[in-house]
Amino acid sequence: MPETGTDDAVILERHGEIAVVRLNRPNQLNAFTDAMCYRLIEIFDETDADDEVRAVVITGTGRAFCAGADLAAGGDTFVLDDDPETGGAPADTGGQVSLRIYRSLKPVIAAINGPAAGVGVTMTLPADIRIASEIAKFGFVFTRRGLVPEACSTWFLPRAVGISTAVEWTVGGKMVSAVEALERGLVRELVPADQVLERALDIARELVSGTSPVSAALTRQLMWRMLGASDPEVAHRAESIGIYVRGTADDVREGVDAFLEKREPKFPNRVTDGLPNLFE
């Protein structure tokens, strides 16, 4: 059995070197609350600080992934207090979660086990890979609630599915089937509902098997950051710094030696020792 954390609304499990983050309000279809936001941020802080964790899978308990914001407060759900520091709009909680996932030092896979609406789908956009149940559906319903998209989705979604599809889904407040999500690139693959988590774990293990944790963290940073680069010369500079500083690392010597000796590498460098800054 996996080792399990103690928080009720969001549970942290360990499956060997893979951390599983489970939204755990099944009676409310895992509807999103402020408490869940802050716990998710804490958990990603914990997984980044644990060198034994190589990848993170986020999923839901029960028949839904996440039904979106908890609407228990009715029409006042989205009435927010001013930011005490600025007197203006407070930081969107979905955006805080998305940014924390974006900053993760470990690869992130979303195992979308059932319906995902509102923040329930937008929080998955910073994941590196999304797989979904065949019965999943995705609700970009903000305009149908008088809202606008959140959780940084106006940045992430067009990069995942293209601007035309992103506008179609969000302006129209569309419910998207699992098949359409696959066809348009929102998810990588569809699997039966009872196989979503195991498939995500398999993918996570494939990502981390035989790879350097530090190099994986830096590569993830490069890929995401370069989405907003003005031209390829920005990538060239960052990659040049990466090759330069990593070229003398113990990981590289071990990686080359292991290849020449036809054995599995045992990389000595650790993420918690700090990462070089590639983005001068």
Coordinates of C-alpha atoms in Angstrom, one line a residue:
M1 CA 0.0 0.0 0.0
P2 CA 1.2 3.6 -0.7
E3 CA 2.2 5.8 2.2
T4 CA -0.5 8.5 2.7
G5 CA -0.5 12.0 4.1
T6 CA -3.0 13.3 6.6
D7 CA -4.8 16.2 4.9
D8 CA -8.4 15.4 4.2
A9 CA -9.3 17.6 1.2
V10 CA -6.1 16.9 -0.6
I11 CA -4.2 13.7 0.0
L12 CA -0.5 13.1 -0.7
E13 CA 0.4 9.5 -1.5
R14 CA 3.8 8.0 -2.3
H15 CA 4.0 5.3 -5.0
G16 CA 7.8 4.7 -4.8
E17 CA 9.5 7.6 -6.5
I18 CA 6.2 9.0 -7.8
A19 CA 4.0 11.4 -5.6
V20 CA 0.3 11.2 -6.2
V21 CA -1.7 14.3 -5.2
R22 CA -5.4 13.4 -4.8
L23 CA -8.2 15.9 -4.7
N24 CA -10.4 14.3 -2.0
R25 CA -13.8 15.7 -1.6
P26 CA -15.7 13.0 -3.6
N27 CA -19.1 13.9 -2.1
Q28 CA -18.7 17.4 -3.6
L29 CA -17.1 16.1 -6.8
N30 CA -13.8 17.5 -5.5
A31 CA -15.1 21.1 -5.8
F32 CA -12.3 23.6 -5.3
T33 CA -11.9 25.7 -2.1
D34 CA -9.4 28.2 -0.8
A35 CA -8.2 25.5 1.6
M36 CA -7.5 23.2 -1.3
C37 CA -5.6 25.9 -3.0
Y38 CA -3.2 26.5 -0.1
R39 CA -2.8 22.8 0.5
L40 CA -1.9 22.1 -3.1
I41 CA 0.7 24.8 -2.9
E42 CA 2.1 23.3 0.2
I43 CA 2.3 19.9 -1.3
F44 CA 4.2 21.1 -4.4
D45 CA 6.6 22.8 -2.0
E46 CA 7.0 19.4 -0.2
T47 CA 7.6 17.4 -3.4
D48 CA 10.1 19.9 -4.7
A49 CA 12.0 19.6 -1.4
D50 CA 12.1 15.8 -1.4
D51 CA 14.8 14.4 -3.6
E52 CA 13.2 10.9 -3.4
V53 CA 10.2 12.3 -5.4
R54 CA 11.0 12.2 -9.1
A55 CA 7.5 13.1 -10.6
V56 CA 4.1 14.1 -9.5
V57 CA 0.7 12.8 -10.6
I58 CA -2.5 14.8 -9.7
T59 CA -5.9 13.0 -9.8
G60 CA -9.3 13.0 -8.1
T61 CA -11.1 10.7 -5.7
G62 CA -14.4 9.3 -6.8
R63 CA -16.2 9.8 -10.1
A64 CA -15.0 13.4 -10.9
F65 CA -11.6 15.0 -11.2
C66 CA -12.9 18.5 -10.0
A67 CA -16.3 20.1 -10.6
G68 CA -14.8 23.6 -10.4
A69 CA -15.2 26.2 -7.7
D70 CA -17.3 25.2 -4.7
L71 CA -20.6 27.1 -5.1
A72 CA -21.9 26.6 -1.6
A73 CA -22.0 30.4 -1.1
G74 CA -24.3 30.8 -4.1
G75 CA -24.2 34.1 -5.9
D76 CA -21.6 35.5 -3.5
T77 CA -19.1 32.8 -4.3
F78 CA -16.9 35.1 -6.3
V79 CA -17.4 38.2 -4.2
L80 CA -13.8 38.8 -2.9
D81 CA -12.2 41.1 -0.4
D82 CA -9.7 43.6 -1.7
D83 CA -6.1 42.7 -1.4
P84 CA -5.0 44.3 1.9
E85 CA -1.6 45.3 0.5
T86 CA -2.8 46.9 -2.7
G87 CA -6.4 47.6 -2.2
G88 CA -7.1 46.1 -5.5
A89 CA -7.9 42.6 -6.9
P90 CA -6.6 39.7 -4.9
A91 CA -4.6 37.0 -6.6
D92 CA -6.9 34.4 -8.1
T93 CA -6.5 31.2 -6.2
G94 CA -6.7 29.0 -9.3
G95 CA -3.9 31.1 -10.7
Q96 CA -1.8 30.6 -7.6
V97 CA -2.2 26.8 -8.0
S98 CA -1.4 26.9 -11.7
L99 CA 1.7 29.0 -11.2
R100 CA 2.9 26.7 -8.5
I101 CA 2.5 23.7 -10.7
Y102 CA 4.2 25.6 -13.5
R103 CA 7.2 26.2 -11.2
S104 CA 7.4 22.5 -10.1
L105 CA 10.9 21.1 -10.2
K106 CA 9.5 17.7 -11.0
P107 CA 7.5 16.6 -14.0
V108 CA 3.7 16.8 -13.5
I109 CA 1.1 14.5 -15.0
A110 CA -2.7 15.1 -14.7
A111 CA -4.7 11.9 -14.4
I112 CA -8.1 13.2 -15.2
N113 CA -10.4 10.5 -13.9
G114 CA -13.7 12.1 -14.6
P115 CA -15.4 15.5 -15.3
A116 CA -13.3 18.6 -14.9
A117 CA -14.9 22.0 -15.1
G118 CA -13.8 25.6 -14.5
V119 CA -10.7 25.6 -12.3
G120 CA -10.9 21.8 -12.4
V121 CA -9.7 21.8 -15.9
T122 CA -7.6 25.0 -16.0
M123 CA -5.5 23.9 -13.1
T124 CA -4.4 20.9 -15.2
L125 CA -3.0 23.1 -18.0
P126 CA 0.5 23.6 -16.5
A127 CA 0.8 19.8 -16.2
D128 CA 3.4 18.4 -18.7
I129 CA 1.1 15.6 -19.7
R130 CA -2.6 15.1 -19.4
I131 CA -4.4 11.7 -19.8
A132 CA -8.1 11.3 -19.3
S133 CA -10.8 8.8 -18.6
E134 CA -12.9 7.9 -21.6
I135 CA -15.9 9.3 -19.7
A136 CA -14.2 12.6 -18.8
K137 CA -15.6 15.8 -20.0
F138 CA -14.2 19.3 -19.7
G139 CA -16.2 22.5 -19.0
F140 CA -14.8 25.9 -20.0
V141 CA -18.0 27.4 -18.6
F142 CA -16.8 30.8 -17.4
T143 CA -18.9 33.0 -19.7
R144 CA -22.0 31.0 -18.8
R145 CA -21.4 32.0 -15.2
G146 CA -20.7 35.7 -16.0
L147 CA -17.0 35.2 -15.4
V148 CA -13.8 35.2 -17.4
P149 CA -11.2 32.4 -17.6
E150 CA -8.7 32.1 -14.7
A151 CA -5.8 30.0 -13.4
C152 CA -3.6 31.6 -16.1
S153 CA -5.6 29.6 -18.7
T154 CA -5.5 32.4 -21.2
W155 CA -1.8 31.8 -21.4
F156 CA -1.7 28.0 -21.1
L157 CA -4.8 27.0 -23.1
P158 CA -3.9 28.6 -26.5
R159 CA -0.4 27.0 -26.2
A160 CA -2.0 23.6 -25.7
V161 CA -4.8 23.6 -28.3
G162 CA -4.2 26.7 -30.5
I163 CA -5.9 30.1 -30.3
S164 CA -8.9 29.2 -32.4
T165 CA -9.9 26.2 -30.3
A166 CA -9.1 28.1 -27.1
V167 CA -11.4 31.0 -28.1
E168 CA -14.1 28.6 -29.3
W169 CA -14.1 26.6 -26.0
T170 CA -13.9 29.6 -23.7
V171 CA -16.0 32.3 -25.4
G172 CA -18.8 29.7 -26.0
G173 CA -18.5 28.3 -22.5
K174 CA -18.3 24.9 -24.1
M175 CA -18.5 21.4 -22.6
V176 CA -15.8 19.4 -24.4
S177 CA -16.0 15.6 -24.7
A178 CA -13.1 13.3 -24.0
V179 CA -12.9 12.5 -27.7
E180 CA -12.8 16.1 -28.8
A181 CA -10.2 16.9 -26.1
L182 CA -8.0 14.1 -27.5
E183 CA -8.5 15.2 -31.1
R184 CA -7.6 18.8 -30.4
G185 CA -4.6 18.1 -28.2
L186 CA -5.8 18.9 -24.7
V187 CA -5.1 15.3 -23.6
R188 CA -2.5 12.9 -24.7
E189 CA -4.6 9.7 -24.5
L190 CA -7.9 8.2 -23.2
V191 CA -8.1 5.1 -21.1
P192 CA -10.8 3.3 -19.2
A193 CA -11.7 5.1 -15.9
D194 CA -10.3 2.4 -13.7
Q195 CA -6.9 2.6 -15.5
V196 CA -6.3 6.3 -15.5
L197 CA -4.1 6.4 -12.4
E198 CA -2.1 3.4 -13.2
R199 CA -1.4 4.6 -16.7
A200 CA -0.3 8.0 -15.3
L201 CA 2.1 6.2 -13.0
D202 CA 3.5 4.2 -15.9
I203 CA 4.1 7.4 -17.8
A204 CA 5.7 9.1 -14.8
R205 CA 8.1 6.1 -14.4
E206 CA 9.0 6.3 -18.0
L207 CA 9.9 9.9 -17.7
V208 CA 12.2 9.4 -14.7
S209 CA 13.8 6.1 -15.4
G210 CA 17.5 6.5 -16.1
T211 CA 17.4 10.3 -16.2
S212 CA 19.2 12.9 -14.1
P213 CA 16.8 14.7 -11.6
V214 CA 18.7 18.0 -12.1
S215 CA 18.7 17.8 -15.9
A216 CA 15.1 16.9 -15.9
A217 CA 14.2 19.9 -13.8
L218 CA 16.3 22.2 -16.0
T219 CA 14.8 20.7 -19.2
R220 CA 11.3 21.3 -17.9
Q221 CA 12.1 24.9 -17.1
L222 CA 13.6 25.4 -20.5
M223 CA 10.7 24.0 -22.4
W224 CA 8.1 26.1 -20.5
R225 CA 10.1 29.3 -20.4
M226 CA 10.9 29.2 -24.1
L227 CA 7.2 29.2 -25.0
G228 CA 7.3 32.9 -24.4
A229 CA 10.8 33.6 -25.9
S230 CA 10.9 36.3 -28.5
D231 CA 13.2 34.3 -30.9
P232 CA 15.3 31.2 -31.0
E233 CA 18.4 33.2 -29.9
V234 CA 16.9 33.4 -26.4
A235 CA 16.8 29.6 -26.3
H236 CA 20.3 29.3 -27.8
R237 CA 21.7 31.5 -24.9
A238 CA 19.9 29.6 -22.2
E239 CA 20.9 26.2 -23.6
S240 CA 24.5 27.4 -24.0
I241 CA 24.6 28.3 -20.3
G242 CA 23.0 24.9 -19.5
I243 CA 25.6 23.0 -21.5
Y244 CA 28.4 25.0 -20.0
V245 CA 27.5 24.7 -16.3
R246 CA 26.3 21.1 -16.6
G247 CA 29.2 20.0 -18.6
T248 CA 31.5 19.8 -15.5
A249 CA 28.8 18.3 -13.2
D250 CA 29.3 14.9 -11.7
D251 CA 26.0 13.8 -13.3
V252 CA 27.5 14.2 -16.8
R253 CA 30.6 12.1 -16.0
E254 CA 28.3 9.4 -14.5
G255 CA 26.0 9.6 -17.5
V256 CA 28.8 9.2 -20.0
D257 CA 30.5 6.4 -18.0
A258 CA 27.3 4.5 -17.6
F259 CA 26.6 4.7 -21.3
L260 CA 30.1 3.5 -22.2
E261 CA 29.9 0.7 -19.6
K262 CA 26.4 -0.3 -20.7
R263 CA 24.9 0.0 -17.3
E264 CA 22.1 2.1 -15.6
P265 CA 23.4 5.5 -14.4
K266 CA 23.3 6.5 -10.7
F267 CA 23.2 10.3 -10.9
P268 CA 24.7 11.9 -7.8
N269 CA 23.5 15.5 -8.2
R270 CA 20.3 16.5 -6.3
V271 CA 17.7 19.1 -7.0
T272 CA 17.7 20.4 -3.4
D273 CA 21.4 21.3 -3.8
G274 CA 20.2 24.1 -6.1
L275 CA 19.8 24.7 -9.8
P276 CA 21.9 26.9 -11.9
N277 CA 20.2 30.0 -13.4
L278 CA 20.0 29.5 -17.2
F279 CA 18.0 32.6 -17.8
E280 CA 20.4 35.5 -17.4

